[in-house]
Short mmCIF file of C-alpha atoms in Angstrom, two decimals:
data_model
loop_
_atom_site.label_atom_id
_atom_site.label_comp_id
_atom_site.label_asym_id
_atom_site.label_seq_id
_atom_site.Cartn_x
_atom_site.Cartn_y
_atom_site.Cartn_z
CA MET A 1 131.80 196.09 60.66
CA GLN A 2 130.78 193.75 57.87
CA CYS A 3 127.09 193.46 56.90
CA HIS A 4 124.78 191.01 55.17
CA LEU A 5 122.34 192.40 52.56
CA PRO A 6 118.94 190.79 53.05
CA ALA A 7 117.07 189.53 49.98
CA ASN A 8 114.16 191.98 50.36
CA GLY A 9 116.46 195.04 50.08
CA THR A 10 115.82 196.34 53.63
CA GLU A 11 118.49 197.75 55.90
CA PRO A 12 121.63 195.55 56.10
CA LEU A 13 122.13 193.39 59.21
CA PRO A 14 125.46 193.62 61.09
CA ILE A 15 127.52 190.46 61.69
CA SER A 16 128.58 189.92 65.28
CA PRO A 17 132.33 189.61 66.00
CA SER A 18 131.77 186.06 67.34
CA ALA A 19 130.16 185.00 64.09
CA GLN A 20 133.02 186.56 62.09
CA MET A 21 135.55 184.50 64.04
CA SER A 22 133.61 181.22 64.03
CA TRP A 23 135.87 179.72 61.35
CA ARG A 24 138.94 179.88 63.56
CA PRO A 25 139.97 176.69 65.39
CA THR A 26 139.06 176.65 69.07
CA TYR A 27 142.02 176.88 71.47
CA ARG A 28 141.87 175.01 74.74
CA SER A 29 143.89 176.30 77.63
CA SER A 30 145.72 173.49 79.44
CA LYS A 31 147.97 173.39 82.50
CA PHE A 32 149.96 170.64 80.74
CA ARG A 33 150.62 172.39 77.44
CA ASN A 34 154.23 173.18 78.47
CA VAL A 35 155.13 169.73 79.80
CA TYR A 36 158.65 168.82 78.67
CA GLY A 37 160.79 165.69 78.76
CA LYS A 38 164.04 165.71 80.71
CA VAL A 39 166.58 162.92 80.16
CA GLY A 40 168.40 161.75 83.26
CA SER A 41 172.08 162.59 83.57
CA ARG A 42 174.66 159.93 82.80
CA GLU A 43 175.06 158.97 86.47
CA HIS A 44 171.31 158.33 86.71
CA CYS A 45 171.31 155.99 83.67
CA PHE A 46 171.88 152.23 83.75
CA ASP A 47 174.75 151.23 81.48
CA GLY A 48 176.18 147.90 80.31
CA ILE A 49 172.78 146.13 80.20
CA PRO A 50 172.66 143.15 77.77
CA ILE A 51 169.12 143.98 76.58
CA THR A 52 167.36 141.13 74.79
CA LYS A 53 167.34 141.13 70.98
CA ASN A 54 163.98 139.30 70.92
CA VAL A 55 161.60 140.85 68.37
CA HIS A 56 158.44 140.08 70.37
CA ASP A 57 156.26 143.21 70.63
CA ASN A 58 156.57 143.89 74.36
CA HIS A 59 158.47 146.40 76.47
CA PHE A 60 160.88 143.87 78.09
CA CYS A 61 161.06 146.27 81.03
CA ALA A 62 159.11 146.75 84.27
CA VAL A 63 159.62 149.38 86.96
CA ASN A 64 158.36 150.10 90.46
CA ALA A 65 159.49 152.34 93.31
CA LYS A 66 162.18 149.84 94.38
CA PHE A 67 163.39 147.90 91.35
CA LEU A 68 164.02 148.05 87.63
CA ALA A 69 163.62 144.73 85.77
CA ILE A 70 164.94 144.18 82.22
CA VAL A 71 164.76 141.06 80.05
CA THR A 72 168.29 140.20 78.91
CA GLU A 73 169.98 138.32 76.12
CA SER A 74 171.04 134.87 77.35
CA ALA A 75 171.80 131.39 76.09
CA GLY A 76 170.14 128.22 77.31
CA GLY A 77 166.88 129.63 78.63
CA GLY A 78 165.42 133.01 79.50
CA SER A 79 166.56 135.47 82.14
CA PHE A 80 166.03 138.99 83.37
CA LEU A 81 167.88 141.43 85.58
CA VAL A 82 166.44 143.07 88.70
CA ILE A 83 168.33 146.20 89.75
CA PRO A 84 167.46 148.60 92.62
CA VAL A 85 166.37 151.91 91.05
CA THR A 86 168.89 153.75 93.23
CA GLN A 87 171.78 151.61 91.93
CA SER A 88 172.35 153.44 88.66
CA GLY A 89 175.61 153.57 86.72
CA ARG A 90 177.54 150.84 84.91
CA LEU A 91 176.44 147.30 85.69
CA ASP A 92 178.83 144.52 86.62
CA PRO A 93 178.93 141.97 83.73
CA HIS A 94 178.50 139.19 86.33
CA TYR A 95 175.53 140.80 88.04
CA PRO A 96 173.12 138.04 89.22
CA LYS A 97 170.00 137.30 87.18
CA VAL A 98 166.61 135.65 87.54
CA CYS A 99 167.13 132.66 85.26
CA GLY A 100 164.66 129.88 85.99
CA HIS A 101 162.81 129.78 82.64
CA GLN A 102 163.76 127.20 80.01
CA GLY A 103 162.73 129.47 77.10
CA ASN A 104 163.02 133.15 76.27
CA VAL A 105 161.21 135.48 78.69
CA LEU A 106 158.53 137.40 76.77
CA ASP A 107 156.93 139.61 79.43
CA ILE A 108 157.52 140.74 83.03
CA LYS A 109 155.21 142.71 85.34
CA TRP A 110 155.58 143.88 88.97
CA ASN A 111 152.76 143.29 91.40
CA PRO A 112 151.13 146.73 91.91
CA PHE A 113 150.69 146.13 95.65
CA MET A 114 153.86 144.21 96.60
CA ASP A 115 157.13 145.76 95.47
CA ASN A 116 159.13 142.55 95.79
CA ILE A 117 156.83 140.29 93.74
CA ILE A 118 157.28 140.04 89.97
CA ALA A 119 155.58 137.78 87.42
CA SER A 120 157.19 136.53 84.21
CA CYS A 121 156.05 134.46 81.24
CA SER A 122 158.08 132.61 78.68
CA GLU A 123 158.31 130.53 75.54
CA ASP A 124 158.46 127.46 77.81
CA SER A 125 154.64 127.83 78.26
CA SER A 126 154.92 128.72 81.95
CA VAL A 127 154.13 131.71 84.12
CA ARG A 128 156.29 132.15 87.21
CA ILE A 129 156.07 134.31 90.31
CA TRP A 130 159.33 135.48 91.89
CA GLU A 131 160.04 137.12 95.23
CA ILE A 132 163.01 139.49 95.06
CA PRO A 133 164.88 139.94 98.37
CA GLU A 134 165.25 143.39 99.90
CA GLY A 135 168.24 145.18 98.43
CA GLY A 136 168.19 143.11 95.24
CA LEU A 137 169.80 139.83 94.17
CA LYS A 138 173.09 138.61 95.64
CA ARG A 139 173.24 135.44 93.50
CA ASN A 140 171.38 133.97 90.54
CA MET A 141 167.75 133.13 91.32
CA THR A 142 166.53 129.90 89.73
CA GLU A 143 163.67 128.86 92.03
CA ALA A 144 160.35 130.68 91.67
CA VAL A 145 157.93 130.84 94.58
CA LEU A 146 155.18 129.69 92.23
CA GLU A 147 155.19 128.00 88.81
CA LEU A 148 151.96 128.12 86.82
CA TYR A 149 151.37 125.67 83.98
CA GLY A 150 148.15 125.89 82.03
CA HIS A 151 148.94 127.08 78.51
CA SER A 152 149.74 124.54 75.82
CA ARG A 153 151.91 127.01 73.89
CA ARG A 154 154.18 129.90 74.73
CA VAL A 155 152.81 132.69 76.92
CA GLY A 156 153.35 136.16 75.47
CA LEU A 157 151.45 138.49 77.78
CA ILE A 158 150.66 138.85 81.50
CA GLU A 159 148.72 141.50 83.43
CA TRP A 160 148.02 141.94 87.15
CA HIS A 161 144.47 142.78 88.13
CA PRO A 162 144.28 146.47 89.19
CA THR A 163 142.28 146.01 92.43
CA THR A 164 143.47 142.72 93.91
CA SER A 165 147.01 141.41 94.30
CA GLY A 166 146.02 137.77 94.05
CA ILE A 167 144.66 137.71 90.50
CA LEU A 168 146.89 137.44 87.41
CA PHE A 169 145.84 137.24 83.74
CA SER A 170 147.98 135.45 81.14
CA ALA A 171 147.49 135.22 77.37
CA GLY A 172 149.18 132.52 75.32
CA TYR A 173 149.70 131.50 71.73
CA ASP A 174 147.03 128.85 72.26
CA TYR A 175 144.56 131.80 71.86
CA LYS A 176 143.41 131.50 75.49
CA ILE A 177 143.41 133.92 78.42
CA LEU A 178 143.76 132.25 81.82
CA ILE A 179 142.79 133.94 85.09
CA TRP A 180 145.01 132.68 87.93
CA ASN A 181 144.13 132.80 91.61
CA LEU A 182 147.59 132.96 93.17
CA GLU A 183 146.22 132.20 96.63
CA ILE A 184 145.62 128.61 95.45
CA GLY A 185 148.04 128.60 92.51
CA GLU A 186 145.45 127.46 89.96
CA PRO A 187 143.57 128.92 86.99
CA VAL A 188 139.98 129.69 87.93
CA LYS A 189 138.70 130.86 84.56
CA MET A 190 139.57 130.43 80.89
CA ILE A 191 138.51 133.03 78.29
CA ASP A 192 138.51 131.33 74.88
CA CYS A 193 136.61 133.75 72.65
CA HIS A 194 139.67 134.71 70.58
CA THR A 195 140.47 133.06 67.26
CA ASP A 196 144.09 134.22 67.10
CA VAL A 197 146.91 135.52 69.33
CA VAL A 198 145.92 138.16 71.90
CA LEU A 199 148.10 141.24 71.40
CA CYS A 200 147.09 143.44 74.32
CA MET A 201 144.94 143.50 77.48
CA SER A 202 143.74 146.58 79.38
CA PHE A 203 141.50 146.88 82.46
CA ASN A 204 139.02 149.56 83.40
CA THR A 205 139.56 151.29 86.74
CA ASP A 206 137.72 148.79 88.96
CA GLY A 207 138.86 145.72 87.02
CA SER A 208 135.33 144.62 86.11
CA LEU A 209 136.05 144.80 82.35
CA VAL A 210 139.01 143.89 80.19
CA ALA A 211 139.57 145.13 76.64
CA THR A 212 141.63 143.02 74.25
CA SER A 213 143.15 143.48 70.82
CA CYS A 214 143.78 140.37 68.77
CA LYS A 215 145.53 139.28 65.60
CA ASP A 216 142.11 138.38 64.19
CA LYS A 217 141.64 142.18 63.70
CA LYS A 218 138.93 142.43 66.36
CA LEU A 219 138.62 144.69 69.37
CA ARG A 220 136.69 143.17 72.29
CA VAL A 221 135.34 144.32 75.65
CA ILE A 222 134.95 141.28 77.92
CA GLU A 223 133.44 140.66 81.35
CA PRO A 224 136.31 138.50 82.63
CA ARG A 225 134.54 136.56 85.40
CA SER A 226 131.91 135.18 83.02
CA GLY A 227 134.03 135.32 79.85
CA ARG A 228 131.13 137.05 78.07
CA VAL A 229 132.00 139.39 75.17
CA LEU A 230 130.04 142.60 75.79
CA GLN A 231 131.21 144.52 72.73
CA GLU A 232 133.13 143.54 69.62
CA ALA A 233 134.47 145.62 66.73
CA ASN A 234 135.65 144.18 63.45
CA CYS A 235 138.38 146.66 62.57
CA LYS A 236 138.75 146.61 58.80
CA ASN A 237 139.87 150.22 58.23
CA HIS A 238 141.85 150.47 61.47
CA LYS A 239 143.98 147.40 62.23
CA VAL A 240 144.21 147.49 66.03
CA ASN A 241 147.51 146.66 67.73
CA ARG A 242 147.21 148.14 71.23
CA VAL A 243 144.26 149.19 73.37
CA VAL A 244 143.96 151.12 76.65
CA PHE A 245 141.01 152.10 78.84
CA LEU A 246 140.84 155.87 79.43
CA GLY A 247 140.17 155.89 83.17
CA ASN A 248 136.59 156.73 84.12
CA MET A 249 135.70 158.30 80.75
CA LYS A 250 134.04 155.08 79.47
CA ARG A 251 136.26 155.38 76.43
CA LEU A 252 138.88 153.19 74.79
CA LEU A 253 141.87 154.34 72.79
CA THR A 254 143.55 152.09 70.26
CA THR A 255 146.70 152.42 68.19
CA GLY A 256 147.09 150.62 64.90
CA VAL A 257 147.51 150.91 61.17
CA SER A 258 145.15 152.34 58.58
CA ARG A 259 144.34 150.72 55.24
CA TRP A 260 147.08 152.93 53.74
CA ASN A 261 149.65 151.55 56.22
CA THR A 262 149.93 154.79 58.16
CA ARG A 263 150.04 154.71 61.95
CA GLN A 264 146.88 156.05 63.57
CA VAL A 265 144.97 156.26 66.84
CA ALA A 266 141.23 155.77 67.30
CA LEU A 267 138.89 156.72 70.13
CA TRP A 268 135.94 154.43 70.96
CA ASP A 269 132.89 154.42 73.20
CA GLN A 270 133.29 151.30 75.34
CA GLU A 271 129.52 150.67 75.21
CA ASP A 272 129.31 150.95 71.42
CA LEU A 273 132.17 149.69 69.26
CA SER A 274 130.23 149.85 66.01
CA MET A 275 132.26 152.85 64.87
CA PRO A 276 135.16 154.85 66.36
CA ILE A 277 134.39 158.34 67.66
CA ILE A 278 137.47 159.74 65.91
CA GLU A 279 140.42 158.39 63.94
CA GLU A 280 143.60 160.41 63.66
CA GLU A 281 146.64 159.60 61.54
CA ILE A 282 150.01 160.03 63.23
CA ASP A 283 152.69 159.36 60.58
CA GLY A 284 153.81 156.92 57.92
CA LEU A 285 156.40 155.01 59.97
CA SER A 286 156.14 151.26 60.46
CA GLY A 287 157.06 150.71 64.13
CA LEU A 288 154.42 149.58 66.62
CA LEU A 289 152.84 152.51 68.47
CA PHE A 290 152.63 152.03 72.27
CA PRO A 291 150.00 154.10 74.14
CA PHE A 292 150.50 155.15 77.78
CA TYR A 293 147.59 156.84 79.54
CA ASP A 294 147.84 158.83 82.76
CA ALA A 295 144.34 158.83 84.28
CA ASP A 296 145.32 161.52 86.82
CA THR A 297 146.33 164.18 84.30
CA HIS A 298 144.28 162.78 81.34
CA MET A 299 147.47 162.80 79.28
CA LEU A 300 148.20 160.27 76.56
CA TYR A 301 151.78 159.45 75.54
CA LEU A 302 152.49 157.76 72.21
CA ALA A 303 155.87 156.10 71.71
CA GLY A 304 156.78 154.11 68.62
CA LYS A 305 158.99 151.05 68.72
CA GLY A 306 162.22 152.04 66.99
CA ASP A 307 161.36 155.76 67.22
CA GLY A 308 163.30 158.28 69.25
CA ASN A 309 160.39 160.58 70.00
CA ILE A 310 157.42 160.50 72.39
CA ARG A 311 154.31 162.50 71.49
CA TYR A 312 151.88 163.56 74.18
CA TYR A 313 148.27 164.68 74.07
CA GLU A 314 145.51 165.72 76.44
CA ILE A 315 142.27 163.72 76.29
CA SER A 316 138.85 165.24 76.99
CA THR A 317 135.25 164.07 76.75
CA GLU A 318 134.38 166.96 74.41
CA LYS A 319 135.60 167.85 70.94
CA PRO A 320 138.31 167.78 69.74
CA TYR A 321 138.78 164.86 72.22
CA LEU A 322 142.50 164.53 71.42
CA GLN A 323 144.51 167.74 71.90
CA TYR A 324 148.14 167.59 70.77
CA LEU A 325 150.48 169.15 73.36
CA MET A 326 154.12 168.60 72.44
CA GLU A 327 156.76 166.08 71.45
CA PHE A 328 159.88 164.82 73.19
CA ARG A 329 162.67 164.15 70.67
CA SER A 330 165.75 161.99 70.98
CA PRO A 331 168.12 160.54 68.33
CA ALA A 332 168.39 157.13 70.06
CA PRO A 333 165.69 154.58 69.04
CA GLN A 334 163.73 152.88 71.82
CA LYS A 335 163.13 149.13 71.98
CA GLY A 336 160.71 149.43 74.87
CA LEU A 337 159.67 151.68 77.74
CA GLY A 338 159.07 151.03 81.42
CA VAL A 339 156.82 153.35 83.42
CA MET A 340 157.36 154.35 87.04
CA PRO A 341 154.19 154.16 89.19
CA LYS A 342 152.89 157.43 90.65
CA HIS A 343 154.22 156.81 94.14
CA GLY A 344 157.78 156.68 92.77
CA LEU A 345 157.72 160.13 91.13
CA ASP A 346 159.54 163.23 92.35
CA VAL A 347 156.77 165.65 93.32
CA ALA A 348 159.30 168.31 94.33
CA SER A 349 160.29 168.81 90.67
CA CYS A 350 156.64 168.58 89.45
CA GLU A 351 157.29 165.27 87.69
CA VAL A 352 154.00 163.79 86.39
CA PHE A 353 155.32 160.76 84.44
CA ARG A 354 158.61 158.91 84.10
CA PHE A 355 159.75 156.53 81.38
CA TYR A 356 162.71 154.17 81.43
CA LYS A 357 163.87 153.90 77.84
CA LEU A 358 165.66 150.80 76.51
CA VAL A 359 168.38 151.70 74.02
CA THR A 360 169.58 148.32 72.71
CA LEU A 361 172.46 149.59 70.56
CA LYS A 362 174.14 151.21 73.58
CA GLY A 363 173.05 148.66 76.22
CA LEU A 364 171.58 151.63 78.06
CA ILE A 365 168.49 152.37 80.15
CA GLU A 366 167.84 156.08 80.48
CA PRO A 367 165.11 157.70 82.60
CA ILE A 368 162.97 160.39 80.92
CA SER A 369 160.98 162.61 83.31
CA MET A 370 157.91 164.48 82.07
CA ILE A 371 157.84 167.72 84.05
CA VAL A 372 155.28 170.51 84.42
CA PRO A 373 157.27 173.77 84.67
CA ARG A 374 156.27 175.69 87.82
CA ARG A 375 158.02 178.57 89.55
CA SER A 376 156.59 177.93 92.99
CA GLU A 377 158.42 175.47 95.26
CA THR A 378 155.27 174.56 97.19
CA TYR A 379 153.34 171.34 96.61
CA GLN A 380 151.31 171.58 93.37
CA GLU A 381 148.02 169.99 94.35
CA ASP A 382 146.32 170.67 91.00
CA ILE A 383 148.67 168.34 89.07
CA TYR A 384 148.61 165.58 91.71
CA PRO A 385 144.96 164.53 92.22
CA MET A 386 143.87 161.40 94.08
CA THR A 387 145.56 158.34 92.62
CA PRO A 388 145.43 154.54 93.11
CA GLY A 389 146.72 153.52 96.51
CA THR A 390 149.07 150.87 97.79
CA GLU A 391 146.59 148.42 99.30
CA PRO A 392 144.34 146.15 97.22
CA ALA A 393 140.66 147.03 97.42
CA LEU A 394 139.54 143.38 97.25
CA THR A 395 140.72 139.89 98.03
CA ALA A 396 140.86 137.39 95.20
CA ASP A 397 137.80 135.53 96.52
CA GLU A 398 135.79 138.76 96.81
CA TRP A 399 136.54 139.73 93.22
CA LEU A 400 135.79 136.24 91.92
CA SER A 401 132.45 136.30 93.76
CA GLY A 402 131.38 139.32 91.69
CA ILE A 403 132.23 142.27 93.93
CA ASN A 404 133.53 145.46 92.27
CA ARG A 405 134.99 148.12 94.49
CA GLY A 406 136.16 151.59 93.49
CA ASN A 407 136.52 154.95 95.17
CA GLU A 408 133.49 157.06 96.00
CA ASN A 409 135.21 160.27 94.88
CA PRO A 410 134.19 160.79 91.21
CA GLN A 411 137.44 162.61 90.46
CA TYR A 412 139.51 159.77 91.80
CA SER A 413 141.12 158.03 88.83
CA GLY A 414 141.90 154.77 90.52
CA VAL A 415 140.38 152.00 92.52
CA ALA A 416 142.53 151.03 95.46
CA SER A 417 142.13 152.29 98.97
CA SER A 418 144.45 155.21 99.62
CA VAL A 419 147.66 157.05 98.92
CA VAL A 420 149.56 159.12 101.47
CA VAL A 421 150.89 162.39 100.05
CA LYS A 422 153.52 164.11 102.13
CA ASP A 423 155.45 167.34 101.70
CA PRO A 424 156.79 167.58 98.12
CA ARG A 425 160.38 167.33 99.35
CA GLU A 426 159.53 163.96 100.87
CA GLY A 427 157.42 162.75 97.91
CA TYR A 428 154.91 159.95 98.15
CA GLN A 429 155.01 157.40 100.93
CA ARG A 430 154.09 153.83 100.17
CA PRO A 431 153.30 151.84 103.30
CA SER A 432 152.52 148.24 102.36
CA LYS A 433 152.40 145.34 104.80
CA LEU A 434 151.30 142.69 102.31
CA VAL A 435 153.26 139.44 102.25
CA PHE A 436 153.02 136.95 99.40
CA LYS A 437 152.31 133.41 100.53
CA ALA A 438 152.78 130.76 97.87
CA PRO A 439 150.33 127.87 98.08
CA VAL A 440 151.67 124.39 98.71
CA LYS A 441 150.27 122.11 96.03
CA GLU A 442 150.90 119.02 93.94
CA LYS A 443 149.47 119.55 90.49
CA LYS A 444 149.10 116.62 88.13
CA SER A 445 146.58 118.24 85.81
CA VAL A 446 145.01 121.63 85.23
CA VAL A 447 141.29 121.37 84.49
CA VAL A 448 139.27 124.48 83.59
CA ASN A 449 135.76 124.26 82.18
CA GLY A 450 136.19 120.49 82.01
CA ILE A 451 139.28 120.74 79.78
CA ASP A 452 142.72 119.52 80.86
CA LEU A 453 145.02 122.34 79.77
CA LEU A 454 148.14 120.19 80.16
CA GLU A 455 146.99 117.41 77.88
CA ASN A 456 149.36 116.44 75.06
CA VAL A 457 149.10 118.94 72.22
CA PRO A 458 151.05 118.11 69.04
CA PRO A 459 154.03 120.48 68.76
CA ARG A 460 154.08 122.73 65.73
CA THR A 461 157.77 123.67 65.70
CA GLU A 462 161.07 122.14 66.69
CA ASN A 463 161.38 124.57 69.62
CA GLU A 464 157.98 123.50 70.96
CA LEU A 465 159.02 119.85 70.59
CA LEU A 466 162.19 120.52 72.60
CA ARG A 467 160.28 122.39 75.29
CA MET A 468 157.79 119.54 75.57
CA PHE A 469 160.65 117.06 75.75
CA PHE A 470 162.38 118.96 78.58
CA ARG A 471 159.10 119.33 80.46
CA GLN A 472 158.48 115.58 80.19
CA GLN A 473 162.04 114.92 81.37
CA ASP A 474 161.40 117.07 84.45
CA GLU A 475 158.14 115.24 85.07
CA LEU A 476 159.87 111.83 84.73
CA ARG A 477 162.60 112.95 87.13
CA ARG A 478 159.98 114.08 89.63
CA LEU A 479 158.05 110.82 89.33
CA LYS A 480 161.23 108.77 89.78
CA ASP A 481 162.10 110.72 92.95
CA GLU A 482 158.57 110.25 94.22
CA LEU A 483 158.72 106.51 93.46
CA THR A 484 162.07 106.20 95.26
CA GLN A 485 160.66 107.93 98.34
CA LYS A 486 157.65 105.63 98.34
CA ASP A 487 159.88 102.54 98.02
CA ILE A 488 161.85 103.70 101.04
CA LYS A 489 158.62 104.28 102.95
CA ILE A 490 157.37 100.80 102.02
CA ARG A 491 160.61 99.19 103.26
CA GLN A 492 160.36 101.09 106.53
CA LEU A 493 156.76 99.96 107.02
CA GLU A 494 157.71 96.33 106.21
CA LEU A 495 160.50 96.44 108.82
CA GLU A 496 158.13 97.87 111.40
CA LEU A 497 155.58 95.17 110.59
CA ASN A 498 158.23 92.43 110.97
CA ASN A 499 159.34 93.93 114.29
CA LEU A 500 155.74 93.88 115.53
CA ARG A 501 155.32 90.25 114.48
CA ASN A 502 158.56 89.16 116.16
CA SER A 503 158.01 91.11 119.36
CA PRO A 504 157.55 88.99 122.57
CA ASN A 505 154.09 90.45 123.18
CA ASN A 506 152.75 88.69 120.07
CA LYS A 507 154.01 85.22 121.08
#
């Protein structure tokens, strides 16, 4: 045993074994340290997909338990495919599309509570809600159940609220975030605190806060119903690109670029954005780094645009906060990634996460399952804790009135009402009886906070001028039809009036 000699020359003091080993890095045992990625076989991939070549920094893919939606390359407007997830294999070149937008589609998101409802936004400045029939499309869909006009420039980002199915957020290149109440088909709030394009939005578990990253190099935490900025960070050393709330940890994680142009992640306290808790460099590549957080397993997945690999970590509230686990490697670069919700996973094979990877060069969508290796064939309750359910916790009016509703169980990582977990061979069941009802409305203007969002804004580019021209043409066509109908009605009323005057009873 080693000893220390005291300064006064007395008997040496022994050093305890724990003190001798204090320099060694601490090792944290984790049930997820052996998670591995498994690529789906060729028959489970989707081939022959004309994936869009748009360079906008989005995933261009959305997945739920029923359908896979992919933004496609098309001429004369934007379109996307909707394919049943069970219908894998090579796609028919003439497979029907959703093609109602007049500009390129920039983002698509499935409603978390209604499997057949999908929202899309486009360069034509509109947001549209589509209802996909059971079994998928049989012909091209051009008519949306709801068209939302409120942005004066193209709309690049949409997000559904996590606790109510009737609230949708949209962020446009006019630097505004609009909150839409789909039960009335109108924007009910405009958040205009940003001075540049909003890059990313992320909600906390009960949807009472939204975090945004912006091109103005600022990270914000906003109370969406009031539009008040609660916290703001001016990121000079860490240029933020993407942000995600880390479940109930009261933490934020951002991905971005350091002052030396290396990709890095940063961990923040959501109540104090003055300085990040930690910053960790990832590599020197240039592609955008997308974060995916699983609140049930506390695992973070990092996937770079144009990379072939996916790194995954475990997040904790204690040091070292970010524990590297492993890396999935693939030679094919990814353009974007869709994520299957929890109720669509295969619990029999201990699948805890599933990506759908877009490989543009091959026109291929391949599923990648993240699996926890277990020998037992019984249901593994420890890797499947309580998770967000299939019914919204609030109505749109309740949320707008200021109500926040979560789950009373502190280990529950979500906010909705329930999830039914069956035998692992049967997987999750998802009973949902919600039906989307589009409001009937005639909109001539969109006024929020006293500002008409559809007022004439001078176009900046030729594309914007063309989009404005086509929108005005549609409006003129609608007004002409309305005028024709009113002329017909006037003639009918004049004839009825003449008949009444000429009737024998009036003589």
